[in-house]
Amino acid sequence: MAPFPPHFIDAETATPLETADVVILPVPYEATTTYRKGCQHGPLALLQASDQLEHYDVELRQATCFKVGIAIAEAIADSSVDPDLTPEAMVDVVKAGVLPLLQAGKFVITLGGEHGITAGVVAAYQAAFTEPFTVVQIDAHGDLRHSYCGSIYNHACVMRRVMDLGIPSLPVAIRSICQEEADLIASQKIPVQWDHERGQDPDWIEEAIATITTESVFLTIDLDGLDPAIMPGVGTPQPGGLNWNQTTQFLRQLFTNRRVIGCDVMELAPLSDSVVSEFTAAKLVYKLIGYHALCNGRLD
């Protein structure tokens, strides 16, 4: 695998880790994917694609990257370097890698890699923050199975592990679950924003955010939550999902109405003959940085 770029967008915007406001943490781990493989290459592809982003954000009407220090942390849990790293051990490695960044006051955006990584990320947030928070999940799948293919840390189980930590969730754009997950959602009254219902409700964003009972939220984005028309490079695509404008509208309102304490962007599996997915994912990360900066007084 090629070395990770030392910056997001370009060298002109690079900031030392010690003084950065935002830290992007690559976690190129893949071990439990069950359909199309390749998400271990997602973090590198996203960072390389960010070189093609404009500094200026048309929506926010300013060049966010010159007002917010952005640094790239050293990659952790790289399955190309350590192919024998088990999912259980990976979760511990990720928690140990994320926690010092949070304790240093950084806004961390973790890049995967398979969605199982989020179990370690969320565990680090729970250790770092005393106040309760909700995990907002953009995803095509419920990811609520207790175990799958012999592991409770399979990518299809990550939100079940979040539930085990006693953390509430808000799943958005869900359109594929199994019977076990359907029963759990009903018994636990999880406020799932089903994709087919969202499409019929013009007020779905306000109604979804209103179900969040905590002031703070952690945002996990499995990129298959987006419409495969704009995000084809994922391991388990599903018809439907959020288009670009729906995604950014939801995210901006989420950042505006809640305190977003961190994010991750998972499951980018680059295609060999297209750069659409990695470029869109890079632009999505830039949006996350912009909305965080806007809601924390860093932008005009």
mmCIF file of C-alpha atoms in Angstrom:
data_model
loop_
_atom_site.group_PDB
_atom_site.id
_atom_site.type_symbol
_atom_site.label_atom_id
_atom_site.label_comp_id
_atom_site.label_asym_id
_atom_site.label_seq_id
_atom_site.Cartn_x
_atom_site.Cartn_y
_atom_site.Cartn_z
ATOM 1 C CA MET A 1 0.000 0.000 0.000
ATOM 2 C CA ALA A 2 1.278 3.502 -0.832
ATOM 3 C CA PRO A 3 2.185 5.789 2.087
ATOM 4 C CA PHE A 4 -0.614 7.968 3.391
ATOM 5 C CA PRO A 5 -0.543 11.610 2.298
ATOM 6 C CA PRO A 6 0.665 13.869 5.131
ATOM 7 C CA HIS A 7 -2.182 16.303 4.563
ATOM 8 C CA PHE A 8 -5.866 16.631 3.719
ATOM 9 C CA ILE A 9 -6.472 18.596 0.466
ATOM 10 C CA ASP A 10 -2.860 19.735 -0.070
ATOM 11 C CA ALA A 11 0.395 20.775 1.579
ATOM 12 C CA GLU A 12 -0.757 24.392 1.743
ATOM 13 C CA THR A 13 -3.408 23.434 4.318
ATOM 14 C CA ALA A 14 -1.314 21.017 6.383
ATOM 15 C CA THR A 15 -1.154 21.596 10.145
ATOM 16 C CA PRO A 16 1.072 19.886 12.746
ATOM 17 C CA LEU A 17 -0.798 17.360 14.852
ATOM 18 C CA GLU A 18 0.017 19.219 18.072
ATOM 19 C CA THR A 19 -1.733 22.428 16.981
ATOM 20 C CA ALA A 20 -4.487 20.994 14.774
ATOM 21 C CA ASP A 21 -8.154 21.469 15.622
ATOM 22 C CA VAL A 22 -9.254 18.478 13.543
ATOM 23 C CA VAL A 23 -7.365 15.187 13.315
ATOM 24 C CA ILE A 24 -8.114 12.655 10.597
ATOM 25 C CA LEU A 25 -7.226 9.135 11.729
ATOM 26 C CA PRO A 26 -6.888 6.415 9.053
ATOM 27 C CA VAL A 27 -7.787 2.885 10.131
ATOM 28 C CA PRO A 28 -7.267 0.695 7.044
ATOM 29 C CA TYR A 29 -8.588 -2.478 8.642
ATOM 30 C CA GLU A 30 -10.512 -5.214 6.844
ATOM 31 C CA ALA A 31 -11.132 -8.732 8.079
ATOM 32 C CA THR A 32 -14.879 -9.497 8.210
ATOM 33 C CA THR A 33 -16.291 -8.085 4.970
ATOM 34 C CA THR A 34 -18.793 -10.506 3.499
ATOM 35 C CA TYR A 35 -19.499 -9.303 -0.042
ATOM 36 C CA ARG A 36 -17.217 -7.038 -2.086
ATOM 37 C CA LYS A 37 -13.845 -6.545 -0.434
ATOM 38 C CA GLY A 38 -11.497 -3.575 -0.646
ATOM 39 C CA CYS A 39 -12.423 -1.218 2.203
ATOM 40 C CA GLN A 40 -8.917 -1.445 3.674
ATOM 41 C CA HIS A 41 -7.935 0.777 0.719
ATOM 42 C CA GLY A 42 -10.627 3.343 1.536
ATOM 43 C CA PRO A 43 -8.666 5.721 3.811
ATOM 44 C CA LEU A 44 -5.772 6.047 1.363
ATOM 45 C CA ALA A 45 -8.070 6.563 -1.632
ATOM 46 C CA LEU A 46 -10.067 9.221 0.234
ATOM 47 C CA LEU A 47 -6.990 11.166 1.296
ATOM 48 C CA GLN A 48 -5.509 10.979 -2.186
ATOM 49 C CA ALA A 49 -8.798 12.190 -3.690
ATOM 50 C CA SER A 50 -8.895 15.132 -1.266
ATOM 51 C CA ASP A 51 -6.032 16.629 -3.282
ATOM 52 C CA GLN A 52 -8.654 17.447 -5.950
ATOM 53 C CA LEU A 53 -10.961 19.375 -3.593
ATOM 54 C CA GLU A 54 -11.302 23.122 -3.894
ATOM 55 C CA HIS A 55 -10.333 25.074 -0.784
ATOM 56 C CA TYR A 56 -13.513 27.152 -1.125
ATOM 57 C CA ASP A 57 -16.797 25.656 0.103
ATOM 58 C CA VAL A 58 -19.619 27.069 -2.015
ATOM 59 C CA GLU A 59 -22.273 26.370 0.637
ATOM 60 C CA LEU A 60 -20.308 27.893 3.513
ATOM 61 C CA ARG A 61 -18.889 30.668 1.269
ATOM 62 C CA GLN A 62 -15.355 30.446 2.573
ATOM 63 C CA ALA A 63 -12.196 28.354 2.463
ATOM 64 C CA THR A 64 -12.668 26.260 5.594
ATOM 65 C CA CYS A 65 -9.226 24.669 5.466
ATOM 66 C CA PHE A 66 -7.473 28.027 6.043
ATOM 67 C CA LYS A 67 -9.485 28.710 9.201
ATOM 68 C CA VAL A 68 -9.313 25.241 10.753
ATOM 69 C CA GLY A 69 -6.100 23.341 11.411
ATOM 70 C CA ILE A 70 -6.365 19.852 9.901
ATOM 71 C CA ALA A 71 -3.787 17.126 10.566
ATOM 72 C CA ILE A 72 -3.450 13.484 9.521
ATOM 73 C CA ALA A 73 -2.553 11.062 12.312
ATOM 74 C CA GLU A 74 -0.474 7.973 11.725
ATOM 75 C CA ALA A 75 -2.604 5.050 10.559
ATOM 76 C CA ILE A 76 -3.475 2.353 13.090
ATOM 77 C CA ALA A 77 -4.799 -1.237 12.827
ATOM 78 C CA ASP A 78 -3.544 -1.556 9.246
ATOM 79 C CA SER A 79 -4.513 -5.042 8.104
ATOM 80 C CA SER A 80 -2.037 -4.899 5.215
ATOM 81 C CA VAL A 81 0.752 -4.564 7.808
ATOM 82 C CA ASP A 82 -0.759 -6.950 10.373
ATOM 83 C CA PRO A 83 -3.001 -9.413 8.500
ATOM 84 C CA ASP A 84 -3.393 -11.566 11.634
ATOM 85 C CA LEU A 85 -4.976 -8.797 13.709
ATOM 86 C CA THR A 86 -8.300 -10.230 14.901
ATOM 87 C CA PRO A 87 -11.472 -8.114 15.044
ATOM 88 C CA GLU A 88 -11.445 -8.379 18.851
ATOM 89 C CA ALA A 89 -7.847 -7.156 19.065
ATOM 90 C CA MET A 90 -8.522 -4.456 16.475
ATOM 91 C CA VAL A 91 -11.221 -2.926 18.680
ATOM 92 C CA ASP A 92 -8.718 -2.584 21.526
ATOM 93 C CA VAL A 93 -6.064 -1.101 19.206
ATOM 94 C CA VAL A 94 -8.537 1.457 17.871
ATOM 95 C CA LYS A 95 -9.739 2.461 21.315
ATOM 96 C CA ALA A 96 -6.138 2.918 22.458
ATOM 97 C CA GLY A 97 -5.349 4.966 19.339
ATOM 98 C CA VAL A 98 -8.364 7.281 19.499
ATOM 99 C CA LEU A 99 -8.408 7.973 23.236
ATOM 100 C CA PRO A 100 -5.196 10.093 23.450
ATOM 101 C CA LEU A 101 -6.426 12.308 20.612
ATOM 102 C CA LEU A 102 -9.684 12.951 22.456
ATOM 103 C CA GLN A 103 -7.837 13.623 25.693
ATOM 104 C CA ALA A 104 -5.758 16.188 23.790
ATOM 105 C CA GLY A 105 -8.975 17.990 22.821
ATOM 106 C CA LYS A 106 -8.967 17.073 19.123
ATOM 107 C CA PHE A 107 -12.055 16.725 16.955
ATOM 108 C CA VAL A 108 -11.364 13.313 15.447
ATOM 109 C CA ILE A 109 -12.662 12.007 12.124
ATOM 110 C CA THR A 110 -11.812 8.318 11.817
ATOM 111 C CA LEU A 111 -11.586 6.790 8.336
ATOM 112 C CA GLY A 112 -12.217 3.091 7.720
ATOM 113 C CA GLY A 113 -11.958 0.395 6.826
ATOM 114 C CA GLU A 114 -14.797 -1.879 7.801
ATOM 115 C CA HIS A 115 -17.624 -0.656 10.014
ATOM 116 C CA GLY A 116 -16.603 -2.912 12.908
ATOM 117 C CA ILE A 117 -13.898 -0.321 13.630
ATOM 118 C CA THR A 118 -16.607 1.936 15.060
ATOM 119 C CA ALA A 119 -16.924 -0.321 18.132
ATOM 120 C CA GLY A 120 -13.420 0.691 19.196
ATOM 121 C CA VAL A 121 -13.957 4.328 18.282
ATOM 122 C CA VAL A 122 -17.159 4.620 20.325
ATOM 123 C CA ALA A 123 -15.540 2.837 23.285
ATOM 124 C CA ALA A 124 -12.841 5.534 23.266
ATOM 125 C CA TYR A 125 -15.455 8.286 23.291
ATOM 126 C CA GLN A 126 -17.273 6.660 26.171
ATOM 127 C CA ALA A 127 -13.993 6.573 28.119
ATOM 128 C CA ALA A 128 -13.162 10.205 27.270
ATOM 129 C CA PHE A 129 -16.526 11.915 27.790
ATOM 130 C CA THR A 130 -18.476 11.989 31.023
ATOM 131 C CA GLU A 131 -21.714 13.260 29.498
ATOM 132 C CA PRO A 132 -24.089 10.859 27.743
ATOM 133 C CA PHE A 133 -24.188 10.806 23.959
ATOM 134 C CA THR A 134 -26.166 9.196 21.158
ATOM 135 C CA VAL A 135 -24.629 7.445 18.166
ATOM 136 C CA VAL A 136 -26.238 8.714 14.969
ATOM 137 C CA GLN A 137 -25.781 6.050 12.298
ATOM 138 C CA ILE A 138 -26.145 6.722 8.563
ATOM 139 C CA ASP A 139 -26.254 3.266 7.018
ATOM 140 C CA ALA A 140 -28.117 0.998 4.628
ATOM 141 C CA HIS A 141 -27.993 -1.846 7.154
ATOM 142 C CA GLY A 142 -29.050 -2.221 10.767
ATOM 143 C CA ASP A 143 -25.722 -3.768 11.881
ATOM 144 C CA LEU A 144 -27.561 -5.069 14.961
ATOM 145 C CA ARG A 145 -26.839 -8.796 14.737
ATOM 146 C CA HIS A 146 -25.413 -10.296 17.908
ATOM 147 C CA SER A 147 -22.899 -12.336 15.914
ATOM 148 C CA TYR A 148 -22.189 -12.957 12.245
ATOM 149 C CA CYS A 149 -19.828 -15.403 10.540
ATOM 150 C CA GLY A 150 -18.456 -16.460 13.900
ATOM 151 C CA SER A 151 -17.578 -13.058 15.351
ATOM 152 C CA ILE A 152 -19.452 -10.596 17.540
ATOM 153 C CA TYR A 153 -17.146 -7.910 16.117
ATOM 154 C CA ASN A 154 -18.147 -8.545 12.513
ATOM 155 C CA HIS A 155 -19.025 -5.388 10.597
ATOM 156 C CA ALA A 156 -22.664 -6.532 10.679
ATOM 157 C CA CYS A 157 -22.690 -6.384 14.492
ATOM 158 C CA VAL A 158 -21.210 -2.981 15.252
ATOM 159 C CA MET A 159 -24.384 -1.229 16.422
ATOM 160 C CA ARG A 160 -25.191 -4.189 18.674
ATOM 161 C CA ARG A 161 -21.827 -3.595 20.355
ATOM 162 C CA VAL A 162 -22.732 0.087 20.731
ATOM 163 C CA MET A 163 -25.989 -0.998 22.358
ATOM 164 C CA ASP A 164 -24.018 -3.274 24.706
ATOM 165 C CA LEU A 165 -22.192 -0.149 25.929
ATOM 166 C CA GLY A 166 -25.545 1.329 26.980
ATOM 167 C CA ILE A 167 -25.413 4.040 24.318
ATOM 168 C CA PRO A 168 -28.615 4.993 22.458
ATOM 169 C CA SER A 169 -28.647 5.252 18.686
ATOM 170 C CA LEU A 170 -30.484 6.919 15.834
ATOM 171 C CA PRO A 171 -30.200 4.843 12.640
ATOM 172 C CA VAL A 172 -30.880 6.792 9.431
ATOM 173 C CA ALA A 173 -31.575 5.565 5.857
ATOM 174 C CA ILE A 174 -31.862 1.919 6.948
ATOM 175 C CA ARG A 175 -33.241 -0.359 4.232
ATOM 176 C CA SER A 176 -31.818 -3.829 4.883
ATOM 177 C CA ILE A 177 -32.177 -5.901 8.086
ATOM 178 C CA CYS A 178 -32.653 -9.504 9.145
ATOM 179 C CA GLN A 179 -35.421 -10.928 11.357
ATOM 180 C CA GLU A 180 -33.215 -10.838 14.453
ATOM 181 C CA GLU A 181 -32.646 -7.123 13.914
ATOM 182 C CA ALA A 182 -36.316 -6.433 13.219
ATOM 183 C CA ASP A 183 -37.268 -8.096 16.503
ATOM 184 C CA LEU A 184 -34.614 -6.155 18.422
ATOM 185 C CA ILE A 185 -35.665 -2.829 16.912
ATOM 186 C CA ALA A 186 -39.264 -3.495 17.910
ATOM 187 C CA SER A 187 -38.475 -4.689 21.445
ATOM 188 C CA GLN A 188 -36.008 -1.871 22.195
ATOM 189 C CA LYS A 189 -38.056 0.789 20.399
ATOM 190 C CA ILE A 190 -35.028 2.003 18.436
ATOM 191 C CA PRO A 191 -36.125 5.136 16.496
ATOM 192 C CA VAL A 192 -35.060 3.889 13.073
ATOM 193 C CA GLN A 193 -35.508 6.340 10.212
ATOM 194 C CA TRP A 194 -36.484 3.808 7.551
ATOM 195 C CA ASP A 195 -35.391 4.852 4.099
ATOM 196 C CA HIS A 196 -38.743 4.217 2.425
ATOM 197 C CA GLU A 197 -40.604 6.256 5.056
ATOM 198 C CA ARG A 198 -38.049 9.066 4.976
ATOM 199 C CA GLY A 199 -38.671 9.494 1.265
ATOM 200 C CA GLN A 200 -42.352 10.196 1.893
ATOM 201 C CA ASP A 201 -41.880 12.737 4.696
ATOM 202 C CA PRO A 202 -40.611 16.256 3.872
ATOM 203 C CA ASP A 203 -40.033 16.937 7.587
ATOM 204 C CA TRP A 204 -38.008 13.808 8.243
ATOM 205 C CA ILE A 205 -34.813 15.619 9.255
ATOM 206 C CA GLU A 206 -36.436 17.668 12.031
ATOM 207 C CA GLU A 207 -38.422 14.661 13.204
ATOM 208 C CA ALA A 208 -35.345 12.427 13.238
ATOM 209 C CA ILE A 209 -33.202 14.860 15.224
ATOM 210 C CA ALA A 210 -36.068 15.435 17.662
ATOM 211 C CA THR A 211 -35.847 11.763 18.716
ATOM 212 C CA ILE A 212 -32.294 12.292 20.037
ATOM 213 C CA THR A 213 -32.518 12.573 23.820
ATOM 214 C CA THR A 214 -28.921 13.682 24.482
ATOM 215 C CA GLU A 215 -27.235 17.001 23.732
ATOM 216 C CA SER A 216 -24.073 15.295 22.450
ATOM 217 C CA VAL A 217 -23.879 12.889 19.524
ATOM 218 C CA PHE A 218 -21.241 10.804 17.799
ATOM 219 C CA LEU A 219 -21.786 10.388 14.062
ATOM 220 C CA THR A 220 -20.913 7.166 12.243
ATOM 221 C CA ILE A 221 -21.337 7.115 8.478
ATOM 222 C CA ASP A 222 -21.286 3.832 6.621
ATOM 223 C CA LEU A 223 -21.053 5.089 3.053
ATOM 224 C CA ASP A 224 -23.572 2.503 1.821
ATOM 225 C CA GLY A 225 -26.137 4.695 3.574
ATOM 226 C CA LEU A 226 -25.816 6.994 0.574
ATOM 227 C CA ASP A 227 -27.491 6.319 -2.758
ATOM 228 C CA PRO A 228 -25.215 4.012 -4.781
ATOM 229 C CA ALA A 229 -25.759 6.363 -7.720
ATOM 230 C CA ILE A 230 -23.382 8.773 -5.963
ATOM 231 C CA MET A 231 -21.502 6.209 -3.836
ATOM 232 C CA PRO A 232 -21.017 2.986 -5.827
ATOM 233 C CA GLY A 233 -17.690 2.096 -4.195
ATOM 234 C CA VAL A 234 -18.900 0.245 -1.118
ATOM 235 C CA GLY A 235 -18.796 -3.389 -0.090
ATOM 236 C CA THR A 236 -22.534 -4.009 0.368
ATOM 237 C CA PRO A 237 -24.548 -1.580 -1.801
ATOM 238 C CA GLN A 238 -28.316 -1.285 -1.475
ATOM 239 C CA PRO A 239 -30.840 0.518 -3.706
ATOM 240 C CA GLY A 240 -32.177 3.756 -2.237
ATOM 241 C CA GLY A 241 -30.391 5.854 0.349
ATOM 242 C CA LEU A 242 -29.540 9.519 0.794
ATOM 243 C CA ASN A 243 -28.590 11.687 -2.139
ATOM 244 C CA TRP A 244 -25.939 14.395 -1.739
ATOM 245 C CA ASN A 245 -28.273 17.244 -0.813
ATOM 246 C CA GLN A 246 -30.250 15.128 1.652
ATOM 247 C CA THR A 247 -27.006 14.039 3.279
ATOM 248 C CA THR A 248 -25.620 17.552 3.690
ATOM 249 C CA GLN A 249 -28.958 18.981 4.842
ATOM 250 C CA PHE A 250 -29.250 16.314 7.512
ATOM 251 C CA LEU A 251 -25.658 16.765 8.651
ATOM 252 C CA ARG A 252 -25.830 20.545 8.841
ATOM 253 C CA GLN A 253 -28.997 20.415 10.929
ATOM 254 C CA LEU A 254 -27.490 17.720 13.152
ATOM 255 C CA PHE A 255 -24.401 19.849 13.826
ATOM 256 C CA THR A 256 -26.577 22.924 14.365
ATOM 257 C CA ASN A 257 -29.003 21.309 16.801
ATOM 258 C CA ARG A 258 -26.699 18.966 18.714
ATOM 259 C CA ARG A 259 -23.084 18.944 19.878
ATOM 260 C CA VAL A 260 -21.285 16.554 17.549
ATOM 261 C CA ILE A 261 -18.274 15.247 19.490
ATOM 262 C CA GLY A 262 -16.739 13.216 16.684
ATOM 263 C CA CYS A 263 -17.318 11.337 13.450
ATOM 264 C CA ASP A 264 -16.228 8.381 11.433
ATOM 265 C CA VAL A 265 -16.599 7.555 7.742
ATOM 266 C CA MET A 266 -16.495 3.844 6.973
ATOM 267 C CA GLU A 267 -16.683 1.197 4.258
ATOM 268 C CA LEU A 268 -15.284 3.077 1.240
ATOM 269 C CA ALA A 269 -14.159 0.316 -1.144
ATOM 270 C CA PRO A 270 -12.672 2.080 -4.190
ATOM 271 C CA LEU A 271 -13.549 0.913 -7.690
ATOM 272 C CA SER A 272 -10.748 0.338 -10.170
ATOM 273 C CA ASP A 273 -12.380 2.287 -13.001
ATOM 274 C CA SER A 274 -13.983 5.239 -11.183
ATOM 275 C CA VAL A 275 -12.981 7.964 -8.727
ATOM 276 C CA VAL A 276 -16.541 9.089 -7.953
ATOM 277 C CA SER A 277 -16.775 7.318 -4.589
ATOM 278 C CA GLU A 278 -13.486 8.444 -3.073
ATOM 279 C CA PHE A 279 -13.915 12.018 -4.280
ATOM 280 C CA THR A 280 -17.467 12.175 -2.896
ATOM 281 C CA ALA A 281 -16.261 10.685 0.397
ATOM 282 C CA ALA A 282 -13.449 13.249 0.595
ATOM 283 C CA LYS A 283 -15.896 16.072 -0.033
ATOM 284 C CA LEU A 284 -18.158 14.620 2.669
ATOM 285 C CA VAL A 285 -15.274 14.716 5.160
ATOM 286 C CA TYR A 286 -14.625 18.349 4.211
ATOM 287 C CA LYS A 287 -18.311 19.069 4.894
ATOM 288 C CA LEU A 288 -18.016 17.472 8.340
ATOM 289 C CA ILE A 289 -15.029 19.696 9.083
ATOM 290 C CA GLY A 290 -16.896 22.756 7.828
ATOM 291 C CA TYR A 291 -20.059 22.128 9.808
ATOM 292 C CA HIS A 292 -18.037 21.466 12.968
ATOM 293 C CA ALA A 293 -16.102 24.692 12.469
ATOM 294 C CA LEU A 294 -19.243 26.699 11.708
ATOM 295 C CA CYS A 295 -21.008 25.503 14.852
ATOM 296 C CA ASN A 296 -17.958 26.161 17.022
ATOM 297 C CA GLY A 297 -17.356 29.740 15.935
ATOM 298 C CA ARG A 298 -14.368 29.056 13.682
ATOM 299 C CA LEU A 299 -16.070 30.300 10.508
ATOM 300 C CA ASP A 300 -17.690 33.635 9.701
#
